[in-house]
Amino acid sequence: QLEAHGVSPIDLVAVNLYPFRETVGKPNVKLEEAIEQIDIGGPSMLRSAAKNHQFVLPVVDPRDYDRILDLLRTNQVTPQVRLELASKVFSHTAAYDAAIAQFLTKDADALPPMMGLALQRVQTLRYGENPVQRAALYSTGEGRGFDELRQLHGKELSFNNLLDIEGAAMAIAPWPDRPACAIIKHTTPCGIALGTSVEDAYRRALATDSTSAFGSVVAFNTIVDAATAEAMHDLFVEVIVAPRFHDDAVTVFKRKKNLRVVELPLTDSRPALDFKRVRGGLLIQDRFAVSADESDWSVATERKPSETEWRDLRFAWAAVAAVKSNAILLAKDEAAIGIGAGQMSRVDAAFLATHKARDAGHDPEGAVLASDAFFPFADGVEQAADAGITAIIQPGGSVRDNEVIAAANAHGMTMVFTGRRQFRH
């Protein structure tokens, strides 16, 4: 048929698809704009070429151009190369279609009955949580994600480093307009604070628990300067992450050969999904974000918070959201002074937070307490009162709320109910 129509055989098909994923990754994209970036003919040509890869070379990734040209010049396009490129085409077009489907269903009240998850490998890692586990970093193509991470110095990032960086980014997210620092160990803060400057925020976060800060990931929500870098010189840190670093700060950090210095954009408010692996599937939920909406907040006790208590309660409520459940966080002057994380009972978390505060030289007297979920019994409040805590913020909603409130009133404490749980498993 080709000879009858005077058509020469096609040896190679190279197509760059319309930039749909890049378009919908921008904020406030309208449906009409997204629809215009759905490529129709490109995927058809690529899939046809990939199906016929024994005779037609399908090329979908511009990063392959130089390699393919070299193979063509040296006549080394093997069947294995053709199969590899065909596989890449089908993976790419599947990811393209999955991104379209996900965008078109993102505003639905319920999650879609079928979901395609397309991932692009960004980095092969030496191993996973443990040396016996294979690992790699994959990107979903969402904006301001880890595919925009830029390492300025230090050793290769590990699987655990990347997990802690994610925990750090979550911890500092509630304060876009104030210098904030979070010090992360095993994805949960061991120190977190606001400050008058970046250096001040770091020093105050370090003071939460300077012992646990050894070997940590330290995150900032703004530009890191040389003064802050000098202040960190004596602490052994695995990773320092911020949206930007001054050049002179990087120069200071480079005195430590293995210290990883990483730039990562701050998270934004765009909705996204969160995935957790279970056997044979995935649990999918909306990604959690701390809400600044206080319309459901109420004072449950006879005494109302003072202005100083209100300030610290707001800080503590935002900070405790990054702590593994059961979570209790003590705060004073917009800095954490004691954190009880990952305990099986809430009263133990309260005990641990108080113990950690005193062990670090902090006086819990006059501090506030935040709990990521309700107190099931009054014992946690009694524990807080014995330590000198004057104010508590928690979701409320226990069948024993009346007992909990009565205990707070008996000790002259003030307690705020937010009506919103902040579990983190």
Tab-separated table of C-alpha atoms in Angstrom:
chain	number	residue	atom	x	y	z
A	1	GLN	CA	0.000	0.000	0.000
A	2	LEU	CA	2.855	2.403	0.770
A	3	GLU	CA	4.380	1.722	-2.673
A	4	ALA	CA	1.004	2.166	-4.349
A	5	HIS	CA	0.660	5.624	-2.841
A	6	GLY	CA	4.306	6.574	-3.205
A	7	VAL	CA	4.777	6.923	0.557
A	8	SER	CA	8.136	6.225	2.190
A	9	PRO	CA	8.123	4.153	5.420
A	10	ILE	CA	8.362	6.151	8.657
A	11	ASP	CA	11.474	5.184	10.619
A	12	LEU	CA	11.125	7.441	13.653
A	13	VAL	CA	8.314	9.332	15.422
A	14	ALA	CA	9.289	12.022	17.957
A	15	VAL	CA	6.479	13.952	19.650
A	16	ASN	CA	6.397	16.452	22.523
A	17	LEU	CA	2.872	16.479	23.951
A	18	TYR	CA	1.042	19.663	24.875
A	19	PRO	CA	2.163	20.717	28.391
A	20	PHE	CA	-1.011	19.703	30.229
A	21	ARG	CA	0.621	18.739	33.525
A	22	GLU	CA	2.720	21.900	33.587
A	23	THR	CA	-0.376	24.004	32.874
A	24	VAL	CA	-2.574	22.519	35.603
A	25	GLY	CA	0.353	22.672	38.034
A	26	LYS	CA	0.025	26.462	38.062
A	27	PRO	CA	-2.319	28.116	40.585
A	28	ASN	CA	-5.873	29.143	39.651
A	29	VAL	CA	-5.947	27.433	36.260
A	30	LYS	CA	-9.387	27.577	34.639
A	31	LEU	CA	-10.998	24.540	33.054
A	32	GLU	CA	-10.946	26.167	29.611
A	33	GLU	CA	-7.176	26.723	29.823
A	34	ALA	CA	-6.599	23.119	30.841
A	35	ILE	CA	-8.802	21.701	28.077
A	36	GLU	CA	-6.810	23.601	25.454
A	37	GLN	CA	-3.671	21.769	26.592
A	38	ILE	CA	-5.085	18.261	26.093
A	39	ASP	CA	-3.158	16.749	23.203
A	40	ILE	CA	-5.142	14.394	20.947
A	41	GLY	CA	-3.045	13.681	17.856
A	42	GLY	CA	0.290	13.434	19.690
A	43	PRO	CA	-0.631	10.447	21.903
A	44	SER	CA	-2.196	8.687	18.898
A	45	MET	CA	0.986	8.982	16.852
A	46	LEU	CA	3.185	7.927	19.750
A	47	ARG	CA	1.072	4.908	20.657
A	48	SER	CA	0.931	3.793	17.022
A	49	ALA	CA	4.704	4.051	16.720
A	50	ALA	CA	5.229	2.268	20.050
A	51	LYS	CA	2.958	-0.589	19.022
A	52	ASN	CA	5.001	-0.899	15.808
A	53	HIS	CA	8.361	-0.323	17.584
A	54	GLN	CA	10.089	-3.177	15.733
A	55	PHE	CA	10.005	-0.991	12.625
A	56	VAL	CA	9.391	2.554	13.940
A	57	LEU	CA	11.479	4.182	16.676
A	58	PRO	CA	9.126	5.993	19.142
A	59	VAL	CA	10.671	8.960	20.995
A	60	VAL	CA	8.763	10.846	23.702
A	61	ASP	CA	11.462	12.262	26.000
A	62	PRO	CA	13.717	15.117	24.802
A	63	ARG	CA	16.333	13.933	27.297
A	64	ASP	CA	16.781	10.870	25.056
A	65	TYR	CA	17.531	12.849	21.879
A	66	ASP	CA	21.345	12.910	22.142
A	67	ARG	CA	21.548	9.249	23.065
A	68	ILE	CA	19.262	8.193	20.209
A	69	LEU	CA	21.188	10.276	17.680
A	70	ASP	CA	24.418	8.590	18.792
A	71	LEU	CA	22.809	5.146	18.452
A	72	LEU	CA	21.526	5.974	14.971
A	73	ARG	CA	24.924	7.249	13.829
A	74	THR	CA	26.651	4.089	15.043
A	75	ASN	CA	23.871	1.727	13.899
A	76	GLN	CA	23.346	0.413	17.452
A	77	VAL	CA	19.555	0.663	17.738
A	78	THR	CA	18.943	-2.828	19.111
A	79	PRO	CA	15.589	-4.561	19.719
A	80	GLN	CA	16.141	-3.914	23.428
A	81	VAL	CA	16.466	-0.174	22.813
A	82	ARG	CA	13.280	-0.193	20.721
A	83	LEU	CA	11.389	-2.068	23.448
A	84	GLU	CA	12.667	0.331	26.107
A	85	LEU	CA	11.507	3.377	24.123
A	86	ALA	CA	8.121	1.786	23.409
A	87	SER	CA	7.630	1.080	27.096
A	88	LYS	CA	8.522	4.678	27.879
A	89	VAL	CA	5.889	5.912	25.435
A	90	PHE	CA	3.091	3.879	27.013
A	91	SER	CA	4.169	4.956	30.503
A	92	HIS	CA	4.257	8.583	29.379
A	93	THR	CA	0.867	8.565	27.680
A	94	ALA	CA	-0.668	6.698	30.646
A	95	ALA	CA	0.680	9.396	32.953
A	96	TYR	CA	-0.657	12.069	30.630
A	97	ASP	CA	-4.159	10.571	30.622
A	98	ALA	CA	-4.054	10.016	34.398
A	99	ALA	CA	-3.198	13.687	34.951
A	100	ILE	CA	-6.147	14.728	32.776
A	101	ALA	CA	-8.561	12.411	34.599
A	102	GLN	CA	-7.317	13.580	37.997
A	103	PHE	CA	-7.702	17.249	37.066
A	104	LEU	CA	-11.218	16.781	35.728
A	105	THR	CA	-12.362	15.035	38.929
A	106	LYS	CA	-10.483	17.102	41.527
A	107	ASP	CA	-13.476	19.269	42.472
A	108	ALA	CA	-15.894	16.387	42.905
A	109	ASP	CA	-17.387	15.846	46.357
A	110	ALA	CA	-16.202	12.229	46.418
A	111	LEU	CA	-12.951	10.682	45.263
A	112	PRO	CA	-13.332	9.080	41.804
A	113	PRO	CA	-14.225	5.371	41.525
A	114	MET	CA	-11.077	4.778	39.467
A	115	MET	CA	-7.801	6.629	39.768
A	116	GLY	CA	-4.653	6.442	37.683
A	117	LEU	CA	-1.425	7.235	39.466
A	118	ALA	CA	1.418	8.165	37.136
A	119	LEU	CA	4.851	8.690	38.632
A	120	GLN	CA	8.149	9.790	37.114
A	121	ARG	CA	11.355	8.575	38.724
A	122	VAL	CA	13.402	11.579	39.754
A	123	GLN	CA	16.208	9.934	41.679
A	124	THR	CA	17.415	6.435	42.477
A	125	LEU	CA	18.352	6.219	46.147
A	126	ARG	CA	21.070	4.077	47.692
A	127	TYR	CA	18.475	2.242	49.814
A	128	GLY	CA	15.226	2.782	51.684
A	129	GLU	CA	14.541	3.115	55.394
A	130	ASN	CA	16.982	0.240	55.873
A	131	PRO	CA	19.898	-0.957	53.719
A	132	VAL	CA	18.027	-4.114	52.632
A	133	GLN	CA	15.244	-2.088	50.940
A	134	ARG	CA	15.419	-0.738	47.373
A	135	ALA	CA	14.239	2.857	46.995
A	136	ALA	CA	13.748	5.725	44.577
A	137	LEU	CA	12.110	9.148	44.574
A	138	TYR	CA	9.200	9.503	42.159
A	139	SER	CA	7.381	12.695	41.186
A	140	THR	CA	3.660	13.190	40.644
A	141	GLY	CA	4.378	16.349	38.662
A	142	GLU	CA	2.530	18.611	41.100
A	143	GLY	CA	3.866	22.150	41.401
A	144	ARG	CA	6.246	23.097	44.232
A	145	GLY	CA	7.096	19.459	44.857
A	146	PHE	CA	10.300	17.514	45.348
A	147	ASP	CA	11.058	17.596	41.635
A	148	GLU	CA	11.828	21.295	42.254
A	149	LEU	CA	14.232	20.464	45.099
A	150	ARG	CA	17.737	21.818	44.479
A	151	GLN	CA	20.725	20.535	46.430
A	152	LEU	CA	23.439	23.159	46.860
A	153	HIS	CA	25.957	21.142	48.867
A	154	GLY	CA	26.688	17.882	50.626
A	155	LYS	CA	26.219	14.152	50.302
A	156	GLU	CA	23.443	12.511	48.328
A	157	LEU	CA	20.065	12.737	50.048
A	158	SER	CA	18.828	9.496	51.572
A	159	PHE	CA	15.321	8.037	51.770
A	160	ASN	CA	15.071	9.033	55.443
A	161	ASN	CA	16.415	12.519	54.702
A	162	LEU	CA	13.639	13.047	52.164
A	163	LEU	CA	10.974	11.848	54.614
A	164	ASP	CA	12.278	14.272	57.243
A	165	ILE	CA	12.375	17.119	54.721
A	166	GLU	CA	8.690	16.484	54.019
A	167	GLY	CA	7.936	16.534	57.752
A	168	ALA	CA	9.908	19.751	58.088
A	169	ALA	CA	8.059	21.434	55.220
A	170	MET	CA	4.750	20.515	56.864
A	171	ALA	CA	5.899	21.851	60.241
A	172	ILE	CA	6.795	25.363	59.048
A	173	ALA	CA	3.879	25.746	56.607
A	174	PRO	CA	1.435	27.538	58.979
A	175	TRP	CA	3.561	30.717	59.192
A	176	PRO	CA	4.201	32.203	55.740
A	177	ASP	CA	4.713	35.729	57.117
A	178	ARG	CA	6.856	35.139	60.226
A	179	PRO	CA	10.378	33.709	60.514
A	180	ALA	CA	9.913	30.090	61.621
A	181	CYS	CA	12.243	27.176	62.248
A	182	ALA	CA	11.485	23.497	62.793
A	183	ILE	CA	14.016	20.861	63.852
A	184	ILE	CA	12.925	17.389	62.759
A	185	LYS	CA	13.853	13.888	63.935
A	186	HIS	CA	12.088	10.844	62.457
A	187	THR	CA	9.548	13.124	60.688
A	188	THR	CA	8.351	14.839	63.878
A	189	PRO	CA	9.536	18.108	65.451
A	190	CYS	CA	11.856	18.056	68.438
A	191	GLY	CA	11.962	21.851	68.247
A	192	ILE	CA	9.803	24.507	66.641
A	193	ALA	CA	9.573	28.259	67.146
A	194	LEU	CA	8.877	31.654	65.668
A	195	GLY	CA	11.404	34.466	66.006
A	196	THR	CA	12.166	38.084	65.306
A	197	SER	CA	14.731	36.919	62.745
A	198	VAL	CA	15.806	33.649	61.131
A	199	GLU	CA	18.672	33.274	63.591
A	200	ASP	CA	16.369	33.999	66.531
A	201	ALA	CA	13.833	31.435	65.318
A	202	TYR	CA	16.611	28.832	65.056
A	203	ARG	CA	18.013	29.513	68.529
A	204	ARG	CA	14.540	29.313	70.069
A	205	ALA	CA	13.694	26.085	68.199
A	206	LEU	CA	17.008	24.549	69.259
A	207	ALA	CA	16.258	25.438	72.888
A	208	THR	CA	13.164	23.191	72.813
A	209	ASP	CA	15.342	20.079	73.005
A	210	SER	CA	18.965	20.598	72.027
A	211	THR	CA	19.873	16.965	72.817
A	212	SER	CA	17.406	15.499	70.311
A	213	ALA	CA	18.477	18.038	67.674
A	214	PHE	CA	21.704	16.066	67.079
A	215	GLY	CA	21.572	14.543	63.584
A	216	SER	CA	18.379	16.387	62.647
A	217	VAL	CA	16.880	18.079	59.619
A	218	VAL	CA	16.490	21.833	60.180
A	219	ALA	CA	13.941	23.768	58.132
A	220	PHE	CA	13.297	27.465	57.648
A	221	ASN	CA	10.427	29.228	55.908
A	222	THR	CA	12.460	32.151	54.579
A	223	ILE	CA	15.935	33.116	53.312
A	224	VAL	CA	18.799	31.856	55.473
A	225	ASP	CA	21.619	34.334	56.060
A	226	ALA	CA	25.242	33.970	57.141
A	227	ALA	CA	24.480	34.894	60.767
A	228	THR	CA	22.108	31.942	61.025
A	229	ALA	CA	24.636	29.654	59.343
A	230	GLU	CA	27.297	30.677	61.876
A	231	ALA	CA	24.844	30.086	64.737
A	232	MET	CA	24.379	26.493	63.516
A	233	HIS	CA	28.086	25.730	63.236
A	234	ASP	CA	28.428	23.672	66.428
A	235	LEU	CA	25.398	21.437	65.833
A	236	PHE	CA	25.680	18.211	63.839
A	237	VAL	CA	22.873	18.385	61.278
A	238	GLU	CA	22.012	16.009	58.423
A	239	VAL	CA	20.109	18.491	56.219
A	240	ILE	CA	19.272	22.187	56.182
A	241	VAL	CA	16.293	23.115	54.004
A	242	ALA	CA	14.897	26.529	53.112
A	243	PRO	CA	13.285	28.261	50.124
A	244	ARG	CA	16.532	30.186	49.586
A	245	PHE	CA	20.025	30.716	50.992
A	246	HIS	CA	22.279	33.737	50.761
A	247	ASP	CA	25.550	32.897	49.011
A	248	ASP	CA	27.581	33.749	52.111
A	249	ALA	CA	25.427	31.367	54.160
A	250	VAL	CA	26.193	28.539	51.716
A	251	THR	CA	29.890	29.390	52.023
A	252	VAL	CA	29.654	28.913	55.794
A	253	PHE	CA	27.795	25.625	55.431
A	254	LYS	CA	30.402	24.314	52.980
A	255	ARG	CA	32.913	24.149	55.833
A	256	LYS	CA	31.160	20.850	56.622
A	257	LYS	CA	31.795	18.527	53.684
A	258	ASN	CA	28.872	16.166	54.222
A	259	LEU	CA	26.186	18.647	55.326
A	260	ARG	CA	23.313	18.617	52.842
A	261	VAL	CA	22.010	22.095	51.949
A	262	VAL	CA	18.730	22.029	50.069
A	263	GLU	CA	16.455	24.636	48.528
A	264	LEU	CA	12.781	23.661	48.329
A	265	PRO	CA	9.824	25.930	47.533
A	266	LEU	CA	7.354	26.495	50.358
A	267	THR	CA	4.134	24.513	50.171
A	268	ASP	CA	1.064	26.382	48.986
A	269	SER	CA	-2.648	26.140	49.705
A	270	ARG	CA	-3.654	24.213	46.592
A	271	PRO	CA	-5.602	21.023	47.420
A	272	ALA	CA	-3.753	17.760	46.913
A	273	LEU	CA	-4.131	14.095	47.759
A	274	ASP	CA	-2.159	12.071	50.279
A	275	PHE	CA	-1.362	8.378	49.725
A	276	LYS	CA	-0.592	5.715	52.301
A	277	ARG	CA	0.332	2.164	51.289
A	278	VAL	CA	-1.639	-0.761	52.620
A	279	ARG	CA	-1.408	-4.393	51.546
A	280	GLY	CA	-2.909	-4.697	48.095
A	281	GLY	CA	-3.820	-1.043	47.683
A	282	LEU	CA	-3.581	2.567	48.761
A	283	LEU	CA	-5.442	4.659	51.303
A	284	ILE	CA	-6.130	8.039	49.708
A	285	GLN	CA	-7.231	11.162	51.518
A	286	ASP	CA	-7.121	14.920	51.153
A	287	ARG	CA	-3.757	16.290	52.181
A	288	PHE	CA	-4.008	17.830	55.648
A	289	ALA	CA	-3.291	21.494	56.191
A	290	VAL	CA	-3.561	23.572	59.350
A	291	SER	CA	-6.568	25.866	59.109
A	292	ALA	CA	-6.409	29.486	60.277
A	293	ASP	CA	-10.220	29.559	60.504
A	294	GLU	CA	-11.270	30.071	64.136
A	295	SER	CA	-15.021	30.306	63.502
A	296	ASP	CA	-15.643	26.957	65.254
A	297	TRP	CA	-13.420	27.744	68.218
A	298	SER	CA	-15.053	28.228	71.593
A	299	VAL	CA	-13.915	28.824	75.170
A	300	ALA	CA	-15.231	25.870	77.182
A	301	THR	CA	-14.178	27.024	80.654
A	302	GLU	CA	-15.264	29.776	83.019
A	303	ARG	CA	-12.043	31.707	82.535
A	304	LYS	CA	-11.199	33.104	79.106
A	305	PRO	CA	-7.610	33.228	77.801
A	306	SER	CA	-5.555	36.376	78.275
A	307	GLU	CA	-4.041	38.054	75.213
A	308	THR	CA	-0.705	36.350	75.882
A	309	GLU	CA	-2.404	32.974	76.265
A	310	TRP	CA	-4.358	33.489	73.037
A	311	ARG	CA	-1.105	34.225	71.182
A	312	ASP	CA	0.581	31.089	72.486
A	313	LEU	CA	-2.508	28.907	72.051
A	314	ARG	CA	-2.660	29.834	68.346
A	315	PHE	CA	1.020	29.009	67.940
A	316	ALA	CA	0.747	25.724	69.843
A	317	TRP	CA	-2.310	24.594	67.877
A	318	ALA	CA	-0.519	25.138	64.563
A	319	ALA	CA	2.699	23.522	65.826
A	320	VAL	CA	1.148	20.365	67.321
A	321	ALA	CA	-0.326	19.426	63.914
A	322	ALA	CA	3.159	18.360	62.757
A	323	VAL	CA	3.725	16.083	65.758
A	324	LYS	CA	3.033	12.321	65.565
A	325	SER	CA	-0.061	11.230	67.508
A	326	ASN	CA	-0.756	11.001	70.360
A	327	ALA	CA	0.715	14.481	70.497
A	328	ILE	CA	1.032	17.069	73.250
A	329	LEU	CA	3.008	20.290	72.800
A	330	LEU	CA	3.829	22.873	75.475
A	331	ALA	CA	4.543	26.416	74.320
A	332	LYS	CA	5.586	29.732	75.781
A	333	ASP	CA	6.293	32.982	73.910
A	334	GLU	CA	5.561	31.321	70.532
A	335	ALA	CA	8.146	28.595	70.991
A	336	ALA	CA	7.734	24.949	71.914
A	337	ILE	CA	9.277	24.112	75.290
A	338	GLY	CA	8.251	20.453	75.527
A	339	ILE	CA	6.907	17.903	73.031
A	340	GLY	CA	5.346	14.534	73.796
A	341	ALA	CA	5.092	12.633	70.510
A	342	GLY	CA	3.842	9.250	69.348
A	343	GLN	CA	2.596	7.973	72.693
A	344	MET	CA	-0.028	5.270	73.059
A	345	SER	CA	-1.937	7.252	75.697
A	346	ARG	CA	-2.602	10.973	75.865
A	347	VAL	CA	-1.735	11.238	79.539
A	348	ASP	CA	1.689	9.710	78.799
A	349	ALA	CA	2.175	12.269	76.013
A	350	ALA	CA	1.362	15.043	78.510
A	351	PHE	CA	3.794	13.550	81.027
A	352	LEU	CA	6.533	13.264	78.388
A	353	ALA	CA	6.059	16.860	77.196
A	354	THR	CA	6.373	18.131	80.765
A	355	HIS	CA	9.383	15.905	81.459
A	356	LYS	CA	11.132	17.032	78.253
A	357	ALA	CA	10.486	20.684	79.100
A	358	ARG	CA	12.025	20.407	82.549
A	359	ASP	CA	14.892	18.269	81.274
A	360	ALA	CA	15.747	21.041	78.784
A	361	GLY	CA	15.716	23.660	81.555
A	362	HIS	CA	12.286	25.135	80.792
A	363	ASP	CA	9.740	26.000	83.461
A	364	PRO	CA	6.248	24.838	82.393
A	365	GLU	CA	4.691	27.299	84.842
A	366	GLY	CA	2.512	29.681	82.812
A	367	ALA	CA	2.901	27.746	79.536
A	368	VAL	CA	0.045	26.605	77.291
A	369	LEU	CA	-0.697	23.083	76.097
A	370	ALA	CA	-1.990	21.879	72.725
A	371	SER	CA	-3.403	18.406	72.145
A	372	ASP	CA	-3.927	17.045	68.633
A	373	ALA	CA	-7.116	15.222	69.717
A	374	PHE	CA	-9.549	15.362	72.624
A	375	PHE	CA	-8.714	14.314	76.180
A	376	PRO	CA	-10.639	11.076	76.807
A	377	PHE	CA	-10.261	11.533	80.573
A	378	ALA	CA	-9.501	14.356	82.988
A	379	ASP	CA	-6.111	12.844	83.911
A	380	GLY	CA	-4.278	14.731	81.167
A	381	VAL	CA	-5.668	18.025	82.451
A	382	GLU	CA	-4.671	17.125	86.017
A	383	GLN	CA	-1.172	16.353	84.761
A	384	ALA	CA	-1.002	19.734	83.015
A	385	ALA	CA	-2.299	21.599	86.083
A	386	ASP	CA	0.308	19.939	88.300
A	387	ALA	CA	3.003	21.232	85.926
A	388	GLY	CA	1.700	24.812	86.101
A	389	ILE	CA	0.056	24.918	82.670
A	390	THR	CA	-2.559	27.707	82.583
A	391	ALA	CA	-4.244	27.209	79.187
A	392	ILE	CA	-5.170	24.273	76.960
A	393	ILE	CA	-6.294	24.052	73.347
A	394	GLN	CA	-7.811	20.828	72.023
A	395	PRO	CA	-10.561	19.701	69.625
A	396	GLY	CA	-13.108	18.658	72.241
A	397	GLY	CA	-15.719	16.042	71.442
A	398	SER	CA	-15.088	13.439	74.136
A	399	VAL	CA	-18.042	11.821	75.913
A	400	ARG	CA	-16.255	13.005	79.077
A	401	ASP	CA	-15.829	16.626	77.995
A	402	ASN	CA	-17.806	17.747	81.063
A	403	GLU	CA	-15.325	16.018	83.371
A	404	VAL	CA	-12.382	17.492	81.474
A	405	ILE	CA	-13.877	20.997	81.619
A	406	ALA	CA	-14.666	20.605	85.323
A	407	ALA	CA	-11.048	19.652	86.033
A	408	ALA	CA	-9.820	22.725	84.162
A	409	ASN	CA	-12.236	24.981	86.032
A	410	ALA	CA	-11.183	23.472	89.367
A	411	HIS	CA	-7.590	24.531	88.668
A	412	GLY	CA	-8.474	27.975	87.295
A	413	MET	CA	-7.303	26.990	83.813
A	414	THR	CA	-8.738	28.191	80.530
A	415	MET	CA	-9.544	25.737	77.736
A	416	VAL	CA	-10.349	26.325	74.085
A	417	PHE	CA	-12.183	23.792	71.904
A	418	THR	CA	-11.363	24.016	68.177
A	419	GLY	CA	-13.824	21.408	66.893
A	420	ARG	CA	-11.136	20.020	64.583
A	421	ARG	CA	-8.907	16.982	65.134
A	422	GLN	CA	-5.298	16.960	63.907
A	423	PHE	CA	-4.186	13.312	64.012
A	424	ARG	CA	-0.910	12.423	62.319
A	425	HIS	CA	-0.103	8.714	62.032
